[in-house]
mmCIF file of C-alpha atoms in Angstrom:
data_model
loop_
_atom_site.group_PDB
_atom_site.id
_atom_site.type_symbol
_atom_site.label_atom_id
_atom_site.label_comp_id
_atom_site.label_asym_id
_atom_site.label_seq_id
_atom_site.Cartn_x
_atom_site.Cartn_y
_atom_site.Cartn_z
ATOM 1 C CA MET A 1 128.118 109.259 121.103
ATOM 2 C CA VAL A 2 126.523 112.257 120.991
ATOM 3 C CA LYS A 3 129.589 113.759 119.196
ATOM 4 C CA ILE A 4 128.666 110.431 117.117
ATOM 5 C CA ARG A 5 125.238 111.739 116.389
ATOM 6 C CA GLU A 6 126.115 115.358 115.871
ATOM 7 C CA ILE A 7 129.048 114.010 112.464
ATOM 8 C CA GLU A 8 126.302 111.563 111.139
ATOM 9 C CA TYR A 9 123.931 113.801 110.937
ATOM 10 C CA GLU A 10 126.161 116.508 109.734
ATOM 11 C CA ASN A 11 127.039 114.488 107.423
ATOM 12 C CA LEU A 12 123.750 112.960 105.871
ATOM 13 C CA VAL A 13 123.061 117.152 105.434
ATOM 14 C CA LYS A 14 126.163 117.236 103.066
ATOM 15 C CA ASN A 15 124.791 114.447 101.188
ATOM 16 C CA VAL A 16 121.226 115.681 101.498
ATOM 17 C CA ARG A 17 122.660 118.905 99.899
ATOM 18 C CA ARG A 18 124.905 116.900 97.203
ATOM 19 C CA LEU A 19 121.822 114.725 96.132
ATOM 20 C CA ILE A 20 119.854 118.113 96.334
ATOM 21 C CA LEU A 21 122.184 119.843 93.752
ATOM 22 C CA ILE A 22 122.809 116.786 91.460
ATOM 23 C CA LEU A 23 119.179 116.927 91.189
ATOM 24 C CA ILE A 24 119.147 120.824 89.660
ATOM 25 C CA ILE A 25 122.420 120.602 87.731
ATOM 26 C CA SER A 26 121.286 117.007 86.225
ATOM 27 C CA PHE A 27 117.685 119.150 84.565
ATOM 28 C CA LEU A 28 119.317 122.143 83.657
ATOM 29 C CA PHE A 29 121.614 120.169 81.748
ATOM 30 C CA SER A 30 118.759 117.601 80.323
ATOM 31 C CA ASN A 31 117.124 120.557 79.573
ATOM 32 C CA SER A 32 119.363 123.217 78.188
ATOM 33 C CA TYR A 33 119.511 121.780 74.630
ATOM 34 C CA ALA A 34 115.492 120.897 74.773
ATOM 35 C CA ALA A 35 114.986 123.225 71.969
ATOM 36 C CA GLU A 36 115.341 122.429 68.795
ATOM 37 C CA LEU A 37 115.143 123.862 64.849
ATOM 38 C CA SER A 38 116.869 124.117 61.409
ATOM 39 C CA ILE A 39 116.143 126.552 60.138
ATOM 40 C CA PRO A 40 116.933 128.066 55.795
ATOM 41 C CA TYR A 41 120.318 128.840 54.794
ATOM 42 C CA ASN A 42 120.706 132.397 53.966
ATOM 43 C CA VAL A 43 118.575 134.467 51.340
ATOM 44 C CA VAL A 44 120.365 135.465 48.082
ATOM 45 C CA SER A 45 117.551 137.194 46.003
ATOM 46 C CA ASN A 46 118.548 139.301 42.524
ATOM 47 C CA PRO A 47 115.207 140.560 41.567
ATOM 48 C CA ASN A 48 115.108 142.805 38.064
ATOM 49 C CA VAL A 49 113.067 145.522 39.275
ATOM 50 C CA LYS A 50 111.858 148.652 37.433
ATOM 51 C CA VAL A 51 111.864 152.248 39.661
ATOM 52 C CA GLY A 52 108.742 153.735 40.265
ATOM 53 C CA GLU A 53 106.693 150.142 39.823
ATOM 54 C CA LEU A 54 105.983 147.051 42.880
ATOM 55 C CA THR A 55 108.287 144.021 41.886
ATOM 56 C CA ILE A 56 107.424 140.950 43.866
ATOM 57 C CA VAL A 57 109.614 137.634 44.782
ATOM 58 C CA SER A 58 109.214 134.665 46.648
ATOM 59 C CA HIS A 59 111.363 132.880 48.514
ATOM 60 C CA GLN A 60 110.339 129.338 50.166
ATOM 61 C CA LEU A 61 112.030 128.630 53.826
ATOM 62 C CA ARG A 62 112.097 125.506 56.129
ATOM 63 C CA TYR A 63 111.488 125.566 59.683
ATOM 64 C CA GLY A 64 112.065 122.211 61.007
ATOM 65 C CA ASN A 65 111.594 120.329 64.343
ATOM 66 C CA PRO A 66 114.756 117.849 64.412
ATOM 67 C CA GLY A 67 113.733 117.362 68.469
ATOM 68 C CA SER A 68 112.077 115.787 70.292
ATOM 69 C CA ILE A 69 108.533 117.735 71.619
ATOM 70 C CA PRO A 70 106.113 120.493 70.107
ATOM 71 C CA GLU A 71 107.885 123.635 70.223
ATOM 72 C CA ARG A 72 106.291 126.539 69.629
ATOM 73 C CA ILE A 73 107.888 128.819 66.437
ATOM 74 C CA THR A 74 108.226 132.949 66.283
ATOM 75 C CA LEU A 75 109.223 134.594 63.475
ATOM 76 C CA SER A 76 110.157 138.418 63.503
ATOM 77 C CA VAL A 77 111.896 141.187 60.509
ATOM 78 C CA THR A 78 114.704 143.151 61.176
ATOM 79 C CA ASP A 79 113.787 146.890 61.165
ATOM 80 C CA ASN A 80 115.670 147.478 57.934
ATOM 81 C CA ILE A 81 114.579 145.585 56.311
ATOM 82 C CA LYS A 82 111.174 145.360 57.727
ATOM 83 C CA ASP A 83 109.083 147.894 54.817
ATOM 84 C CA PHE A 84 110.383 145.791 52.193
ATOM 85 C CA VAL A 85 109.405 141.578 53.009
ATOM 86 C CA HIS A 86 106.237 140.209 54.574
ATOM 87 C CA LEU A 87 106.101 136.550 56.001
ATOM 88 C CA SER A 88 103.546 134.624 54.778
ATOM 89 C CA GLU A 89 102.825 133.005 58.859
ATOM 90 C CA ARG A 90 105.061 134.872 61.637
ATOM 91 C CA GLU A 91 104.087 131.891 64.385
ATOM 92 C CA PHE A 92 102.950 128.330 64.563
ATOM 93 C CA GLU A 93 103.591 124.965 66.417
ATOM 94 C CA LEU A 94 105.874 122.233 64.936
ATOM 95 C CA ASP A 95 105.949 118.756 66.347
ATOM 96 C CA ALA A 96 108.008 116.319 66.804
ATOM 97 C CA GLY A 97 109.950 115.632 64.081
ATOM 98 C CA GLU A 98 107.814 117.883 61.965
ATOM 99 C CA SER A 99 108.916 120.606 59.049
ATOM 100 C CA LYS A 100 107.331 123.418 57.616
ATOM 101 C CA ASN A 101 107.449 125.449 54.606
ATOM 102 C CA VAL A 102 107.069 129.661 54.849
ATOM 103 C CA THR A 103 106.488 131.827 51.972
ATOM 104 C CA LEU A 104 109.108 135.470 51.758
ATOM 105 C CA TYR A 105 108.069 137.990 49.648
ATOM 106 C CA ILE A 106 109.989 140.742 48.946
ATOM 107 C CA ILE A 107 108.747 143.693 47.854
ATOM 108 C CA LEU A 108 110.283 146.207 46.238
ATOM 109 C CA SER A 109 109.642 150.026 43.822
ATOM 110 C CA ASP A 110 112.951 151.327 43.674
ATOM 111 C CA ALA A 111 116.728 148.728 43.042
ATOM 112 C CA ILE A 112 118.047 149.630 46.047
ATOM 113 C CA SER A 113 120.567 146.211 47.102
ATOM 114 C CA ARG A 114 119.689 145.291 51.250
ATOM 115 C CA SER A 115 120.491 143.099 53.968
ATOM 116 C CA GLY A 116 118.474 142.724 57.092
ATOM 117 C CA LYS A 117 117.391 138.911 59.028
ATOM 118 C CA ILE A 118 114.740 136.381 59.380
ATOM 119 C CA ILE A 119 115.132 135.562 63.733
ATOM 120 C CA ALA A 120 113.602 132.745 64.412
ATOM 121 C CA THR A 121 112.767 131.480 68.023
ATOM 122 C CA ALA A 122 111.603 128.810 69.062
ATOM 123 C CA ASN A 123 110.314 128.158 72.741
ATOM 124 C CA ASP A 124 108.870 124.291 74.080
ATOM 125 C CA GLY A 125 107.770 125.755 77.262
ATOM 126 C CA THR A 126 110.934 125.410 78.836
ATOM 127 C CA ILE A 127 113.791 126.950 76.687
ATOM 128 C CA SER A 128 114.101 129.356 74.354
ATOM 129 C CA LEU A 129 115.962 129.013 71.409
ATOM 130 C CA SER A 130 117.091 131.944 68.777
ATOM 131 C CA MET A 131 118.424 131.257 65.650
ATOM 132 C CA GLU A 132 119.157 133.696 62.011
ATOM 133 C CA THR A 133 118.336 133.351 58.186
ATOM 134 C CA ILE A 134 120.898 136.535 56.948
ATOM 135 C CA VAL A 135 118.501 138.249 53.952
ATOM 136 C CA ASN A 136 120.472 140.455 51.209
ATOM 137 C CA ILE A 137 118.701 141.813 48.708
ATOM 138 C CA ASN A 138 120.225 143.466 45.467
ATOM 139 C CA PRO A 139 118.165 143.956 42.568
ATOM 140 C CA ASN A 140 118.740 144.622 38.548
ATOM 141 C CA TYR A 141 117.754 148.040 37.388
ATOM 142 C CA LEU A 142 115.902 147.567 34.277
ATOM 143 C CA GLY A 143 114.702 151.281 34.565
ATOM 144 C CA ASN A 144 111.680 153.429 34.975
ATOM 145 C CA SER A 145 108.331 152.879 35.111
ATOM 146 C CA ASN A 146 105.351 154.926 33.138
ATOM 147 C CA ASN A 147 103.119 154.017 36.018
ATOM 148 C CA SER A 148 101.426 157.418 37.159
ATOM 149 C CA LYS A 149 97.649 156.865 38.183
ATOM 150 C CA ALA A 150 97.630 155.707 42.021
ATOM 151 C CA PRO A 151 95.355 152.354 42.852
ATOM 152 C CA SER A 152 91.825 152.959 44.364
ATOM 153 C CA GLN A 153 91.118 153.288 48.175
ATOM 154 C CA PRO A 154 90.710 149.196 50.121
ATOM 155 C CA SER A 155 87.227 149.166 52.139
ATOM 156 C CA ILE A 156 87.764 147.681 55.463
ATOM 157 C CA ILE A 157 86.190 143.387 55.823
ATOM 158 C CA SER A 158 87.005 142.729 58.782
ATOM 159 C CA PRO A 159 87.126 142.928 62.278
ATOM 160 C CA SER A 160 84.168 145.465 61.861
ATOM 161 C CA ASN A 161 84.648 148.696 63.128
ATOM 162 C CA ASN A 162 85.052 148.808 67.621
ATOM 163 C CA GLU A 163 83.785 144.219 67.648
ATOM 164 C CA ARG A 164 85.226 143.023 70.238
ATOM 165 C CA ILE A 165 87.176 140.179 69.706
ATOM 166 C CA CYS A 166 87.688 137.208 72.436
ATOM 167 C CA ARG A 167 90.957 135.333 72.026
ATOM 168 C CA ASN A 168 94.571 136.947 71.258
ATOM 169 C CA TYR A 169 95.058 137.276 67.682
ATOM 170 C CA ALA A 170 93.290 139.047 65.128
ATOM 171 C CA ILE A 171 92.768 138.572 61.080
ATOM 172 C CA LEU A 172 92.579 141.756 59.902
ATOM 173 C CA SER A 173 91.519 141.884 56.037
ATOM 174 C CA TRP A 174 90.241 144.419 53.272
ATOM 175 C CA SER A 175 89.227 144.714 50.293
ATOM 176 C CA GLN A 176 91.226 144.295 46.885
ATOM 177 C CA ALA A 177 92.701 147.442 44.916
ATOM 178 C CA SER A 178 92.698 148.113 41.626
ATOM 179 C CA ASP A 179 94.951 150.609 39.848
ATOM 180 C CA GLN A 180 94.644 152.040 35.909
ATOM 181 C CA ASP A 181 98.452 151.440 35.328
ATOM 182 C CA SER A 182 99.372 148.285 36.601
ATOM 183 C CA SER A 183 98.138 144.656 37.884
ATOM 184 C CA ILE A 184 100.919 144.463 40.786
ATOM 185 C CA ILE A 185 99.393 146.711 44.405
ATOM 186 C CA ALA A 186 100.691 145.955 47.589
ATOM 187 C CA TYR A 187 99.432 146.404 50.250
ATOM 188 C CA GLN A 188 101.010 148.910 53.792
ATOM 189 C CA TYR A 189 98.795 148.298 56.973
ATOM 190 C CA GLU A 190 99.875 150.285 60.254
ATOM 191 C CA ILE A 191 98.362 149.240 63.915
ATOM 192 C CA SER A 192 98.928 150.938 66.962
ATOM 193 C CA LYS A 193 97.037 151.840 70.908
ATOM 194 C CA TYR A 194 96.377 155.808 69.574
ATOM 195 C CA SER A 195 94.033 157.002 67.050
ATOM 196 C CA ASP A 196 96.502 159.631 65.304
ATOM 197 C CA PHE A 197 99.017 156.674 65.271
ATOM 198 C CA SER A 198 101.302 158.899 66.957
ATOM 199 C CA ILE A 199 103.179 155.725 68.174
ATOM 200 C CA ILE A 200 103.586 152.162 65.373
ATOM 201 C CA LEU A 201 102.979 148.999 66.981
ATOM 202 C CA ASP A 202 103.064 147.384 63.955
ATOM 203 C CA LYS A 203 103.870 148.418 60.642
ATOM 204 C CA GLY A 204 104.912 146.227 57.308
ATOM 205 C CA ILE A 205 103.740 145.642 53.649
ATOM 206 C CA VAL A 206 102.171 142.519 51.955
ATOM 207 C CA PRO A 207 101.276 141.634 48.704
ATOM 208 C CA ASN A 208 97.560 139.891 49.780
ATOM 209 C CA THR A 209 94.624 141.887 51.643
ATOM 210 C CA SER A 210 94.742 140.405 55.011
ATOM 211 C CA ILE A 211 97.223 139.527 57.842
ATOM 212 C CA LYS A 212 97.035 137.628 61.199
ATOM 213 C CA ILE A 213 98.263 139.904 64.022
ATOM 214 C CA PRO A 214 98.939 138.671 67.836
ATOM 215 C CA ILE A 215 96.953 140.968 70.831
ATOM 216 C CA SER A 216 96.648 141.797 74.575
ATOM 217 C CA GLU A 217 93.681 142.085 76.071
ATOM 218 C CA GLY A 218 92.274 144.541 77.619
ATOM 219 C CA VAL A 219 93.833 146.983 75.058
ATOM 220 C CA LYS A 220 92.113 148.819 71.748
ATOM 221 C CA TYR A 221 93.479 148.914 68.582
ATOM 222 C CA TYR A 222 94.018 150.573 66.145
ATOM 223 C CA TRP A 223 94.393 150.015 62.618
ATOM 224 C CA ARG A 224 94.494 151.110 59.170
ATOM 225 C CA VAL A 225 96.006 149.971 55.568
ATOM 226 C CA ARG A 226 95.534 151.852 51.843
ATOM 227 C CA ALA A 227 96.980 150.351 48.327
ATOM 228 C CA TYR A 228 100.712 150.574 46.938
ATOM 229 C CA ASP A 229 101.499 150.486 43.180
ATOM 230 C CA GLY A 230 104.983 150.775 43.276
ATOM 231 C CA LYS A 231 104.824 154.892 43.142
ATOM 232 C CA TYR A 232 101.451 156.375 44.614
ATOM 233 C CA TYR A 233 99.878 155.485 47.892
ATOM 234 C CA SER A 234 96.028 155.429 48.235
ATOM 235 C CA ASN A 235 93.756 157.561 50.962
ATOM 236 C CA TRP A 236 94.624 155.375 54.325
ATOM 237 C CA SER A 237 91.228 153.070 55.227
ATOM 238 C CA SER A 238 91.261 153.016 59.684
ATOM 239 C CA SER A 239 89.006 150.746 61.558
ATOM 240 C CA SER A 240 89.615 150.045 65.397
ATOM 241 C CA PHE A 241 88.778 146.971 67.584
ATOM 242 C CA LYS A 242 88.973 146.198 71.150
ATOM 243 C CA ALA A 243 91.138 142.922 72.715
ATOM 244 C CA GLU A 244 88.439 141.999 75.190
ATOM 245 C CA THR A 245 89.509 140.006 78.746
ATOM 246 C CA LEU A 246 88.668 136.790 79.021
ATOM 247 C CA TRP A 247 85.752 138.194 82.300
ATOM 248 C CA ASN A 248 83.959 140.088 80.176
ATOM 249 C CA CYS A 249 83.844 137.352 77.423
ATOM 250 C CA LEU A 250 82.800 135.212 79.554
ATOM 251 C CA GLU A 251 80.484 137.152 81.158
ATOM 252 C CA ASP A 252 78.413 137.472 77.277
ATOM 253 C CA THR A 253 78.046 133.800 78.083
ATOM 254 C CA ARG A 254 76.584 133.079 81.078
ATOM 255 C CA SER A 255 74.304 133.436 81.232
ATOM 256 C CA ARG A 256 73.518 130.469 78.662
ATOM 257 C CA LEU A 257 75.730 128.272 79.939
ATOM 258 C CA SER A 258 75.534 125.171 83.194
ATOM 259 C CA PHE A 259 76.603 125.280 85.711
ATOM 260 C CA LEU A 260 79.779 122.364 85.058
ATOM 261 C CA GLU A 261 80.876 125.180 81.164
ATOM 262 C CA ASN A 262 80.592 127.858 83.560
ATOM 263 C CA LEU A 263 83.018 125.862 86.183
ATOM 264 C CA VAL A 264 85.065 124.300 82.948
ATOM 265 C CA ASN A 265 85.890 128.188 80.975
ATOM 266 C CA LEU A 266 86.356 129.695 84.606
ATOM 267 C CA ILE A 267 89.138 127.080 85.137
ATOM 268 C CA LYS A 268 90.644 128.055 81.494
ATOM 269 C CA LEU A 269 90.479 131.564 82.709
ATOM 270 C CA ALA A 270 92.740 131.098 85.724
ATOM 271 C CA ILE A 271 94.891 129.153 83.720
ATOM 272 C CA CYS A 272 95.424 131.752 80.925
ATOM 273 C CA SER A 273 95.763 134.684 83.211
ATOM 274 C CA VAL A 274 99.134 132.900 83.689
ATOM 275 C CA HIS A 275 100.027 131.000 81.060
ATOM 276 C CA SER A 276 100.006 130.636 77.901
ATOM 277 C CA PHE A 277 98.451 127.088 76.617
ATOM 278 C CA SER A 278 97.536 126.323 73.171
ATOM 279 C CA ILE A 279 93.305 125.913 75.365
ATOM 280 C CA CYS A 280 93.882 129.916 75.103
ATOM 281 C CA ASN A 281 93.603 130.467 71.578
ATOM 282 C CA SER A 282 90.464 128.032 71.545
ATOM 283 C CA PRO A 283 87.168 130.071 70.475
ATOM 284 C CA ILE A 284 84.907 129.745 73.191
ATOM 285 C CA THR A 285 81.905 127.980 72.322
ATOM 286 C CA THR A 286 78.372 127.763 74.181
ATOM 287 C CA THR A 287 76.015 124.668 74.226
ATOM 288 C CA THR A 288 72.046 125.762 73.444
ATOM 289 C CA THR A 289 69.417 124.180 72.297
ATOM 290 C CA ILE A 290 67.983 125.883 68.899
ATOM 291 C CA PRO A 291 66.228 125.471 66.142
ATOM 292 C CA THR A 292 68.068 124.049 62.616
ATOM 293 C CA THR A 293 67.527 126.282 59.823
ATOM 294 C CA SER A 294 66.709 125.429 56.416
ATOM 295 C CA THR A 295 70.802 125.767 55.367
ATOM 296 C CA THR A 296 71.163 122.985 57.082
ATOM 297 C CA THR A 297 71.505 119.854 55.158
ATOM 298 C CA THR A 298 71.115 117.453 57.648
ATOM 299 C CA SER A 299 67.620 117.910 59.411
ATOM 300 C CA SER A 300 64.611 120.917 60.230
ATOM 301 C CA THR A 301 63.991 119.851 63.306
ATOM 302 C CA THR A 302 65.536 121.455 67.037
ATOM 303 C CA THR A 303 67.789 119.506 67.922
ATOM 304 C CA ILE A 304 71.181 120.190 70.554
ATOM 305 C CA GLN A 305 73.738 122.211 68.613
ATOM 306 C CA GLN A 306 77.653 123.609 68.941
ATOM 307 C CA THR A 307 77.977 126.740 68.013
ATOM 308 C CA THR A 308 81.639 127.691 67.529
ATOM 309 C CA THR A 309 82.003 131.757 67.057
ATOM 310 C CA VAL A 310 84.444 131.914 64.178
ATOM 311 C CA PRO A 311 85.056 134.279 61.493
ATOM 312 C CA GLY A 312 82.128 134.548 59.363
ATOM 313 C CA GLN A 313 79.770 132.843 61.633
ATOM 314 C CA THR A 314 80.528 129.488 60.022
ATOM 315 C CA THR A 315 78.751 127.339 62.201
ATOM 316 C CA THR A 316 79.669 123.891 62.792
ATOM 317 C CA THR A 317 76.651 121.667 63.998
ATOM 318 C CA THR A 318 76.625 117.942 65.447
ATOM 319 C CA ILE A 319 73.275 116.044 65.373
ATOM 320 C CA SER A 320 73.641 112.160 66.468
ATOM 321 C CA GLN A 321 77.191 112.206 66.522
ATOM 322 C CA SER A 322 77.573 113.735 63.411
ATOM 323 C CA THR A 323 79.126 116.517 61.718
ATOM 324 C CA THR A 324 77.252 119.166 59.235
ATOM 325 C CA THR A 325 77.866 122.499 57.878
ATOM 326 C CA THR A 326 75.527 125.055 58.305
ATOM 327 C CA ILE A 327 76.351 127.828 55.756
ATOM 328 C CA PRO A 328 75.175 131.451 56.173
ATOM 329 C CA THR A 329 73.207 133.354 53.869
ATOM 330 C CA ASN A 330 75.843 135.803 52.214
ATOM 331 C CA PRO A 331 78.340 133.287 54.233
ATOM 332 C CA THR A 332 81.606 135.215 53.908
ATOM 333 C CA GLU A 333 83.711 131.988 55.160
ATOM 334 C CA ILE A 334 82.878 128.524 54.536
ATOM 335 C CA PHE A 335 84.286 125.147 55.301
ATOM 336 C CA ILE A 336 85.817 122.995 53.028
ATOM 337 C CA THR A 337 87.027 120.087 55.091
ATOM 338 C CA GLU A 338 88.620 118.148 57.971
ATOM 339 C CA ASN A 339 91.939 116.670 57.181
ATOM 340 C CA TRP A 340 95.647 116.027 58.047
ATOM 341 C CA SER A 341 96.743 117.012 55.161
ATOM 342 C CA VAL A 342 94.624 119.926 52.856
ATOM 343 C CA VAL A 343 94.827 122.349 49.630
ATOM 344 C CA CYS A 344 93.394 125.666 50.076
ATOM 345 C CA PRO A 345 91.458 125.920 46.868
ATOM 346 C CA SER A 346 90.355 128.162 44.104
ATOM 347 C CA THR A 347 86.883 127.000 43.854
ATOM 348 C CA PHE A 348 84.257 124.517 45.590
ATOM 349 C CA ASN A 349 81.027 124.156 45.500
ATOM 350 C CA TYR A 350 78.246 124.220 47.943
ATOM 351 C CA ASN A 351 74.798 122.398 47.148
ATOM 352 C CA GLY A 352 74.733 123.104 43.621
ATOM 353 C CA VAL A 353 76.690 126.545 44.039
ATOM 354 C CA THR A 354 80.075 127.401 43.154
ATOM 355 C CA TYR A 355 82.248 130.196 45.191
ATOM 356 C CA THR A 356 85.331 131.745 44.153
ATOM 357 C CA ILE A 357 87.812 131.335 47.077
ATOM 358 C CA ILE A 358 90.020 133.901 47.501
ATOM 359 C CA ASN A 359 92.521 132.878 49.931
ATOM 360 C CA CYS A 360 91.618 130.119 53.569
ATOM 361 C CA ARG A 361 92.231 129.890 57.501
ATOM 362 C CA ALA A 362 93.497 126.648 58.912
ATOM 363 C CA GLU A 363 93.013 125.544 62.083
ATOM 364 C CA LEU A 364 95.511 123.402 62.957
ATOM 365 C CA TRP A 365 93.344 121.154 66.512
ATOM 366 C CA ARG A 366 95.163 118.404 67.681
ATOM 367 C CA ASN A 367 93.168 115.163 69.392
ATOM 368 C CA SER A 368 90.010 118.149 70.920
ATOM 369 C CA TRP A 369 92.232 121.186 70.813
ATOM 370 C CA TYR A 370 92.745 123.892 69.554
ATOM 371 C CA VAL A 371 96.522 124.918 68.465
ATOM 372 C CA SER A 372 97.012 127.509 66.300
ATOM 373 C CA GLU A 373 96.073 128.598 63.267
ATOM 374 C CA ARG A 374 97.402 130.495 59.217
ATOM 375 C CA ILE A 375 95.676 132.359 56.650
ATOM 376 C CA MET A 376 97.084 129.777 53.323
ATOM 377 C CA GLN A 377 96.865 131.017 49.926
ATOM 378 C CA VAL A 378 95.020 129.542 47.155
ATOM 379 C CA GLY A 379 96.927 126.356 46.408
ATOM 380 C CA GLU A 380 99.377 125.960 48.587
ATOM 381 C CA SER A 381 98.828 123.002 50.690
ATOM 382 C CA TRP A 382 100.125 122.051 54.343
ATOM 383 C CA VAL A 383 100.302 118.808 56.071
ATOM 384 C CA VAL A 384 100.520 117.872 59.455
ATOM 385 C CA ASN A 385 101.779 114.851 62.315
ATOM 386 C CA ARG A 386 98.305 112.176 61.539
ATOM 387 C CA GLY A 387 100.287 110.032 63.980
ATOM 388 C CA ALA A 388 100.238 113.066 67.066
ATOM 389 C CA GLY A 389 97.150 113.343 67.146
ATOM 390 C CA TYR A 390 96.848 116.772 64.197
ATOM 391 C CA TYR A 391 94.208 117.403 62.390
ATOM 392 C CA ILE A 392 93.058 121.099 59.871
ATOM 393 C CA LYS A 393 90.296 122.175 59.875
ATOM 394 C CA LEU A 394 90.214 123.805 56.814
ATOM 395 C CA TYR A 395 87.761 127.151 55.601
ATOM 396 C CA GLY A 396 87.805 128.805 52.537
ATOM 397 C CA ARG A 397 87.258 133.030 52.009
ATOM 398 C CA VAL A 398 84.903 133.656 49.752
ATOM 399 C CA SER A 399 84.061 136.668 46.988
#
């Protein structure tokens, strides 16, 4: 009888092991192809180029998520073409069934042929999938330019020097340069952890006056930018900022927060120290009782306001469940609209004042959670999946 029980026990152990093995194999199999991504075909560009003069051409690249769960998409460019191309976005989220256009800018001042890759990595939180798009640049030589003067030096706009940033990205922006010989100007940027730029973390060339970069908390960054007209460079303009830790950012607001708000922020701090969820990108918010100024469109009485930390100090005020926008005295950024489909306008009228829009900052939200954001050029549109709870908050950078 004892022998039979031992055999039964051994069989039970074997069956349990087999069951566990089957479950593990099923889990791995069911997730091994969870990440799906559709990418653009190979890009072939044949721009007409004058040596010593900038030529900028653009191509639309469409990325899609044919899978059944949301994915985080990261784009990178190989080093051999990094100094000659720029992507309008390098990181974004795609919901299931959603697709997105990314603009590829090719910026040339010579007629040399080049070939490189754009690498797209999709991550669904469990599995990563990388795919490549080949970029072949074969310019047509049209002669030499008569360019003889260097462009003016751009000025740093933001972040301000030694500014502390409480999020995992930074938007670097600068003023537009001018050139007596050329109407086409690009901007070269470099980012380093060292003030002498002895080691470069990131570099590139862009056709516009801002760029969004990922940053790591606790690190001080040095960055510089200069204008380029295809032949001459301006002088560098330099600045620095620090990506603060979430704890230090919370310390600045703890004295103004209630016990419950402190508890929520501490839980968020604990989660974000281990994982990188979408809530880790959301700005820190505070709720205080302050008087509404005359710039608020709804009231001039004391009300409960929710203030969201965003570039340009734009403040959203909630009064009796209705949302209005407070415009600073001399705004650098104004709120335009909140919708699932937006277009960056060239101008925007607020309270009888017409503002000229340089470009737009679009925040992607899902229900009440911040997901990501992107810089949009004037005339550029963005449509998201309204049925899945996504919507966009659009802000305009004004001149």
